């Protein structure tokens, strides 16, 4: 169990990135959903002991993250949102090196372990290629592999699927859900579908605060029967935005639609849509006080 209590962080430039964050996260996959700049990476870096909070507490099982950062690092696997690689080193060499640091002493064991990891992220074929020559998605998969070394009990992955093609995204999802069976896995993303498909629990984060926390399906049910859709002309967006509580505007096969929140049928031409998490997400970040 990861417990985050009253966590606050203001950067030296005055940005309040974490505003009294409280979260209880158990074993399984936890999705952190929020717009750009919400504070997801700040929270993840803080849990990963890479930056300090101004106040608050984080505990993982018996480990106090702030006073025992070395203990936390032993059980942590972390994939940062952006990370550099040593360009002239191959994936195999690098993973071997990290595995050694993480305590896998026997050379034969390490070789087998690294080969298994490379297979898991589908990089075995490219294991000898220098990291500097990897494509963006390959580099991301290398990052995933290095985060999994040492059988971590707390896995933090910051937008792990960014840049992955659909096949690799699927592969990664399967891998993560396996890991989620006996570890706490925290995943940040903008992709609502990732959260629905993978996570048993989630939080919506906005402007440094937890807006809402719960089970993805239960949360999307809170808007039951209150979301309506209409196909509109391209120049009508502003009109609808001024008249209705618009959750989203989006294109489907070239046609423009609005989804609006309303207690009853909002007007002519609207049809009720089965509520979905994306609508809920937009709803919760637009009006956190009413959720
Ligand atoms: N090192 C820093 N110094 C100053 N401000 C920072 C720093 N890192 C982040 N911020 C600011 O803190 C806020 C939260 O940033 P953070 O990177 O945590 O958001 P995020 O939710 O991860 O966003 P994204 O979805 O774009 O990755 C933003 O306003 C950002 O500009
Ligand atoms: Mg981020």
Short mmCIF file of C-alpha atoms and ligand atoms in Angstrom, two decimals:
data_model
loop_
_atom_site.label_atom_id
_atom_site.label_comp_id
_atom_site.label_asym_id
_atom_site.label_seq_id
_atom_site.Cartn_x
_atom_site.Cartn_y
_atom_site.Cartn_z
CA UNK A 1 0.00 0.00 0.00
CA UNK A 2 1.24 3.45 -0.92
CA UNK A 3 -0.08 6.24 1.28
CA UNK A 4 0.35 9.85 0.30
CA UNK A 5 -0.68 12.39 2.89
CA UNK A 6 -1.05 16.16 2.60
CA UNK A 7 1.66 16.47 -0.01
CA UNK A 8 2.60 19.99 -1.14
CA UNK A 9 5.18 21.31 -3.55
CA UNK A 10 5.75 24.81 -4.87
CA UNK A 11 8.63 25.23 -7.33
CA UNK A 12 11.05 28.14 -6.87
CA UNK A 13 9.34 29.96 -9.76
CA UNK A 14 6.12 30.04 -7.73
CA UNK A 15 4.26 27.23 -9.52
CA UNK A 16 2.24 25.21 -7.05
CA UNK A 17 2.58 21.75 -8.59
CA UNK A 18 1.16 19.71 -5.69
CA UNK A 19 -1.64 21.06 -3.60
CA UNK A 20 -2.45 18.99 -0.55
CA UNK A 21 -2.45 15.64 -2.33
CA UNK A 22 -3.92 12.66 -0.48
CA UNK A 23 -4.00 9.21 -2.08
CA UNK A 24 -4.16 5.60 -0.92
CA UNK A 25 -2.99 3.20 -3.60
CA UNK A 26 -3.13 -0.57 -3.17
CA UNK A 27 -1.77 -3.49 -5.20
CA UNK A 28 -2.84 -3.40 -8.84
CA UNK A 29 -2.86 -0.83 -11.58
CA UNK A 30 -3.61 2.74 -10.66
CA UNK A 31 -4.21 5.33 -13.39
CA UNK A 32 -3.31 8.97 -12.97
CA UNK A 33 -5.21 11.00 -15.50
CA UNK A 34 -4.82 14.73 -15.95
CA UNK A 35 -4.13 17.47 -18.48
CA UNK A 36 -0.69 18.87 -19.31
CA UNK A 37 0.80 20.63 -16.34
CA UNK A 38 -1.57 19.00 -13.82
CA UNK A 39 1.34 17.83 -11.67
CA UNK A 40 1.43 14.11 -12.53
CA UNK A 41 5.16 13.98 -13.19
CA UNK A 42 5.88 16.12 -10.15
CA UNK A 43 3.98 13.65 -7.99
CA UNK A 44 5.72 10.67 -9.58
CA UNK A 45 9.19 12.16 -9.20
CA UNK A 46 8.43 12.89 -5.56
CA UNK A 47 7.33 9.31 -4.90
CA UNK A 48 10.42 8.09 -6.76
CA UNK A 49 12.64 10.09 -4.32
CA UNK A 50 13.99 12.28 -7.12
CA UNK A 51 12.67 15.51 -5.72
CA UNK A 52 11.55 16.72 -2.35
CA UNK A 53 8.16 17.94 -1.29
CA UNK A 54 7.69 21.04 0.87
CA UNK A 55 5.45 19.19 3.28
CA UNK A 56 3.51 15.97 3.65
CA UNK A 57 4.30 12.29 3.92
CA UNK A 58 4.67 9.29 1.65
CA UNK A 59 4.78 5.75 2.97
CA UNK A 60 5.13 2.53 1.03
CA UNK A 61 4.33 -0.44 3.23
CA UNK A 62 6.83 0.00 6.10
CA UNK A 63 9.07 2.44 4.28
CA UNK A 64 8.95 6.14 4.93
CA UNK A 65 9.87 7.50 1.51
CA UNK A 66 11.31 10.79 2.78
CA UNK A 67 13.42 9.47 5.63
CA UNK A 68 14.39 6.14 4.02
CA UNK A 69 14.83 6.93 0.32
CA UNK A 70 17.45 4.20 -0.13
CA UNK A 71 15.02 1.55 1.10
CA UNK A 72 12.39 2.77 -1.32
CA UNK A 73 14.84 2.71 -4.23
CA UNK A 74 15.47 -0.99 -3.61
CA UNK A 75 11.86 -1.85 -4.40
CA UNK A 76 11.21 0.85 -7.00
CA UNK A 77 10.95 0.63 -10.76
CA UNK A 78 10.59 4.03 -12.41
CA UNK A 79 10.12 5.07 -16.01
CA UNK A 80 10.47 8.84 -16.33
CA UNK A 81 8.49 10.78 -18.92
CA UNK A 82 11.71 11.99 -20.53
CA UNK A 83 14.99 10.26 -20.11
CA UNK A 84 18.37 10.34 -21.78
CA UNK A 85 20.33 7.30 -22.86
CA UNK A 86 24.02 6.69 -23.32
CA UNK A 87 24.10 6.76 -27.11
CA UNK A 88 27.13 4.55 -27.62
CA UNK A 89 25.99 1.71 -25.39
CA UNK A 90 23.82 -1.18 -26.51
CA UNK A 91 20.56 -2.07 -24.75
CA UNK A 92 22.00 -5.39 -23.69
CA UNK A 93 25.09 -3.84 -22.14
CA UNK A 94 23.10 -1.19 -20.34
CA UNK A 95 20.54 -3.58 -18.91
CA UNK A 96 23.33 -5.91 -17.86
CA UNK A 97 25.01 -3.02 -16.08
CA UNK A 98 21.84 -1.98 -14.24
CA UNK A 99 21.08 -5.59 -13.30
CA UNK A 100 24.54 -5.81 -11.76
CA UNK A 101 23.97 -2.66 -9.72
CA UNK A 102 20.63 -4.04 -8.62
CA UNK A 103 22.38 -7.07 -7.18
CA UNK A 104 22.18 -9.87 -9.73
CA UNK A 105 25.73 -11.08 -9.19
CA UNK A 106 26.05 -14.23 -11.29
CA UNK A 107 27.03 -13.49 -14.88
CA UNK A 108 25.01 -16.41 -16.27
CA UNK A 109 21.91 -15.47 -14.27
CA UNK A 110 22.26 -11.88 -15.42
CA UNK A 111 22.55 -12.87 -19.06
CA UNK A 112 19.40 -14.98 -18.86
CA UNK A 113 17.59 -12.27 -16.93
CA UNK A 114 18.48 -9.55 -19.42
CA UNK A 115 17.53 -11.78 -22.36
CA UNK A 116 14.15 -12.39 -20.75
CA UNK A 117 13.62 -8.66 -20.25
CA UNK A 118 14.61 -7.89 -23.82
CA UNK A 119 12.13 -10.47 -25.03
CA UNK A 120 9.39 -9.02 -22.86
CA UNK A 121 9.71 -5.61 -24.51
CA UNK A 122 10.42 -7.14 -27.92
CA UNK A 123 13.92 -5.74 -28.25
CA UNK A 124 15.90 -8.94 -28.27
CA UNK A 125 16.48 -8.64 -32.00
CA UNK A 126 17.96 -5.16 -31.48
CA UNK A 127 19.89 -5.91 -28.30
CA UNK A 128 23.27 -5.17 -29.87
CA UNK A 129 22.21 -1.88 -31.42
CA UNK A 130 23.42 1.28 -29.71
CA UNK A 131 20.75 3.11 -27.76
CA UNK A 132 21.54 6.30 -29.67
CA UNK A 133 20.42 4.54 -32.85
CA UNK A 134 17.08 3.39 -31.44
CA UNK A 135 13.79 4.82 -32.72
CA UNK A 136 11.62 6.74 -30.25
CA UNK A 137 9.37 3.75 -29.55
CA UNK A 138 12.32 1.41 -29.16
CA UNK A 139 13.93 3.77 -26.70
CA UNK A 140 10.68 3.91 -24.74
CA UNK A 141 10.59 0.12 -24.62
CA UNK A 142 14.18 0.08 -23.41
CA UNK A 143 13.06 2.48 -20.65
CA UNK A 144 10.30 0.07 -19.71
CA UNK A 145 12.76 -2.82 -19.52
CA UNK A 146 15.14 -0.92 -17.26
CA UNK A 147 12.25 0.03 -14.96
CA UNK A 148 11.41 -3.64 -14.48
CA UNK A 149 14.85 -4.80 -13.41
CA UNK A 150 15.03 -6.30 -9.94
CA UNK A 151 11.38 -7.31 -9.56
CA UNK A 152 10.16 -3.97 -8.16
CA UNK A 153 7.20 -3.83 -5.79
CA UNK A 154 6.40 -0.23 -6.64
CA UNK A 155 6.36 0.54 -10.34
CA UNK A 156 5.90 4.11 -11.50
CA UNK A 157 5.56 4.69 -15.21
CA UNK A 158 5.09 8.22 -16.51
CA UNK A 159 3.24 8.19 -19.84
CA UNK A 160 4.72 4.82 -20.76
CA UNK A 161 2.76 4.32 -23.97
CA UNK A 162 3.65 7.67 -25.54
CA UNK A 163 5.23 6.88 -28.89
CA UNK A 164 4.42 3.18 -28.92
CA UNK A 165 2.72 1.71 -31.98
CA UNK A 166 -0.58 -0.13 -31.33
CA UNK A 167 1.02 -3.56 -31.28
CA UNK A 168 3.68 -2.56 -28.79
CA UNK A 169 1.14 -0.67 -26.72
CA UNK A 170 -0.86 -3.87 -26.40
CA UNK A 171 2.19 -5.87 -25.52
CA UNK A 172 3.08 -3.35 -22.85
CA UNK A 173 -0.45 -3.38 -21.44
CA UNK A 174 -0.29 -7.14 -21.03
CA UNK A 175 3.08 -6.91 -19.37
CA UNK A 176 1.89 -4.23 -16.96
CA UNK A 177 -1.25 -6.06 -15.96
CA UNK A 178 0.83 -9.15 -15.17
CA UNK A 179 3.07 -7.03 -12.97
CA UNK A 180 0.04 -5.44 -11.32
CA UNK A 181 -0.89 -8.78 -9.81
CA UNK A 182 1.61 -8.42 -7.00
CA UNK A 183 2.93 -4.88 -7.16
CA UNK A 184 1.63 -1.36 -6.88
CA UNK A 185 1.73 0.06 -10.40
CA UNK A 186 1.09 3.76 -11.00
CA UNK A 187 0.63 4.86 -14.56
CA UNK A 188 0.14 8.41 -15.80
CA UNK A 189 -1.47 9.05 -19.13
CA UNK A 190 -3.70 11.31 -21.17
CA UNK A 191 -5.24 8.30 -22.86
CA UNK A 192 -8.54 7.60 -21.17
CA UNK A 193 -8.82 4.20 -22.87
CA UNK A 194 -5.57 3.07 -21.27
CA UNK A 195 -7.08 3.69 -17.86
CA UNK A 196 -10.32 1.89 -18.69
CA UNK A 197 -8.52 -1.11 -20.11
CA UNK A 198 -5.89 -1.48 -17.44
CA UNK A 199 -6.70 0.13 -14.16
CA UNK A 200 -8.74 -1.01 -11.21
CA UNK A 201 -8.42 2.39 -9.59
CA UNK A 202 -7.68 5.87 -10.80
CA UNK A 203 -7.50 9.51 -9.88
CA UNK A 204 -8.12 12.60 -11.94
CA UNK A 205 -5.49 15.18 -11.26
CA UNK A 206 -5.83 18.85 -12.11
CA UNK A 207 -3.88 21.94 -11.08
CA UNK A 208 -1.91 20.01 -8.49
CA UNK A 209 -4.93 18.48 -6.77
CA UNK A 210 -6.74 15.17 -6.80
CA UNK A 211 -10.11 16.08 -8.24
CA UNK A 212 -11.63 12.66 -7.81
CA UNK A 213 -10.53 9.09 -7.08
CA UNK A 214 -12.30 5.79 -7.66
CA UNK A 215 -12.95 2.86 -9.93
CA UNK A 216 -12.98 3.87 -13.61
CA UNK A 217 -16.34 2.25 -14.37
CA UNK A 218 -18.01 3.56 -11.25
CA UNK A 219 -16.76 7.05 -11.96
CA UNK A 220 -18.01 7.01 -15.53
CA UNK A 221 -21.39 5.86 -14.17
CA UNK A 222 -21.78 9.06 -12.18
CA UNK A 223 -22.79 10.81 -15.38
CA UNK A 224 -25.35 8.15 -16.20
CA UNK A 225 -27.98 9.52 -18.57
CA UNK A 226 -26.65 13.05 -18.42
CA UNK A 227 -24.49 13.18 -21.51
CA UNK A 228 -26.00 14.13 -24.86
CA UNK A 229 -24.47 14.26 -28.30
CA UNK A 230 -25.27 16.26 -31.39
CA UNK A 231 -23.73 16.60 -34.82
CA UNK A 232 -23.08 20.29 -35.49
CA UNK A 233 -21.72 22.47 -38.27
CA UNK A 234 -18.08 23.51 -38.07
CA UNK A 235 -18.90 27.17 -37.40
CA UNK A 236 -21.33 26.39 -34.58
CA UNK A 237 -18.79 25.38 -31.96
CA UNK A 238 -18.73 28.72 -30.18
CA UNK A 239 -22.50 28.98 -30.18
CA UNK A 240 -22.85 25.61 -28.51
CA UNK A 241 -20.10 26.41 -26.08
CA UNK A 242 -21.90 29.54 -24.95
CA UNK A 243 -25.30 27.86 -24.75
CA UNK A 244 -24.52 24.45 -23.27
CA UNK A 245 -22.26 22.74 -20.81
CA UNK A 246 -19.98 21.31 -23.49
CA UNK A 247 -17.75 18.45 -22.35
CA UNK A 248 -16.01 17.87 -25.64
CA UNK A 249 -16.12 18.54 -29.36
CA UNK A 250 -14.69 15.88 -31.63
CA UNK A 251 -14.63 14.60 -35.18
CA UNK A 252 -15.97 11.23 -36.29
CA UNK A 253 -15.51 10.35 -39.95
CA UNK A 254 -15.13 14.02 -40.72
CA UNK A 255 -18.33 15.11 -38.93
CA UNK A 256 -18.15 17.39 -35.94
CA UNK A 257 -19.96 16.44 -32.72
CA UNK A 258 -20.46 18.03 -29.34
CA UNK A 259 -21.02 16.12 -26.13
CA UNK A 260 -22.83 18.18 -23.52
CA UNK A 261 -23.71 17.61 -19.91
CA UNK A 262 -27.37 18.20 -19.06
CA UNK A 263 -29.90 17.00 -16.48
CA UNK A 264 -32.53 16.47 -19.22
CA UNK A 265 -32.68 16.56 -23.02
CA UNK A 266 -30.89 19.83 -23.77
CA UNK A 267 -32.63 20.59 -27.08
CA UNK A 268 -33.58 19.38 -30.50
CA UNK A 269 -31.28 16.98 -32.31
CA UNK A 270 -29.52 15.75 -29.20
CA UNK A 271 -29.27 12.06 -28.44
CA UNK A 272 -28.30 10.44 -25.20
CA UNK A 273 -24.90 8.76 -25.22
CA UNK A 274 -23.83 5.90 -23.03
CA UNK A 275 -21.64 7.58 -20.47
CA UNK A 276 -17.98 7.01 -20.84
CA UNK A 277 -14.90 7.79 -18.87
CA UNK A 278 -13.74 10.41 -21.31
CA UNK A 279 -16.88 12.48 -20.73
CA UNK A 280 -16.44 12.04 -17.01
CA UNK A 281 -12.83 13.12 -17.27
CA UNK A 282 -13.72 16.32 -19.11
CA UNK A 283 -16.55 16.92 -16.69
CA UNK A 284 -14.35 16.51 -13.64
CA UNK A 285 -11.56 18.77 -14.81
CA UNK A 286 -13.99 21.49 -15.85
CA UNK A 287 -16.03 21.57 -12.68
CA UNK A 288 -14.21 19.83 -9.88
CA UNK A 289 -16.36 21.39 -7.17
CA UNK A 290 -19.56 19.68 -8.35
CA UNK A 291 -18.30 16.11 -8.68
N1 LIG B 1 11.44 21.87 -12.31
C1 LIG B 1 10.39 22.69 -12.41
N2 LIG B 1 10.52 24.00 -12.09
C2 LIG B 1 9.45 24.84 -12.16
N3 LIG B 1 8.22 24.48 -12.54
C3 LIG B 1 8.03 23.20 -12.85
C4 LIG B 1 9.09 22.23 -12.83
N4 LIG B 1 8.61 21.04 -13.20
C5 LIG B 1 7.30 21.23 -13.45
N5 LIG B 1 6.96 22.52 -13.25
C6 LIG B 1 5.61 23.10 -13.38
O1 LIG B 1 4.76 22.38 -12.48
C7 LIG B 1 3.50 22.12 -13.07
C8 LIG B 1 3.26 20.63 -13.10
O2 LIG B 1 4.15 20.03 -14.01
P1 LIG B 1 4.22 18.45 -14.25
O3 LIG B 1 5.34 18.20 -15.18
O4 LIG B 1 4.24 17.78 -12.93
O5 LIG B 1 2.80 18.20 -14.96
P2 LIG B 1 2.25 16.90 -15.73
O6 LIG B 1 0.89 16.64 -15.18
O7 LIG B 1 3.23 15.82 -15.66
O8 LIG B 1 2.12 17.43 -17.23
P3 LIG B 1 2.31 16.65 -18.64
O9 LIG B 1 1.00 15.95 -18.89
O10 LIG B 1 2.52 17.75 -19.61
O11 LIG B 1 3.46 15.75 -18.53
C9 LIG B 1 3.54 22.78 -14.45
O12 LIG B 1 2.96 24.06 -14.33
C10 LIG B 1 5.02 22.89 -14.75
O13 LIG B 1 5.29 24.00 -15.58
MG1 LIG B 2 4.23 14.77 -17.03
#
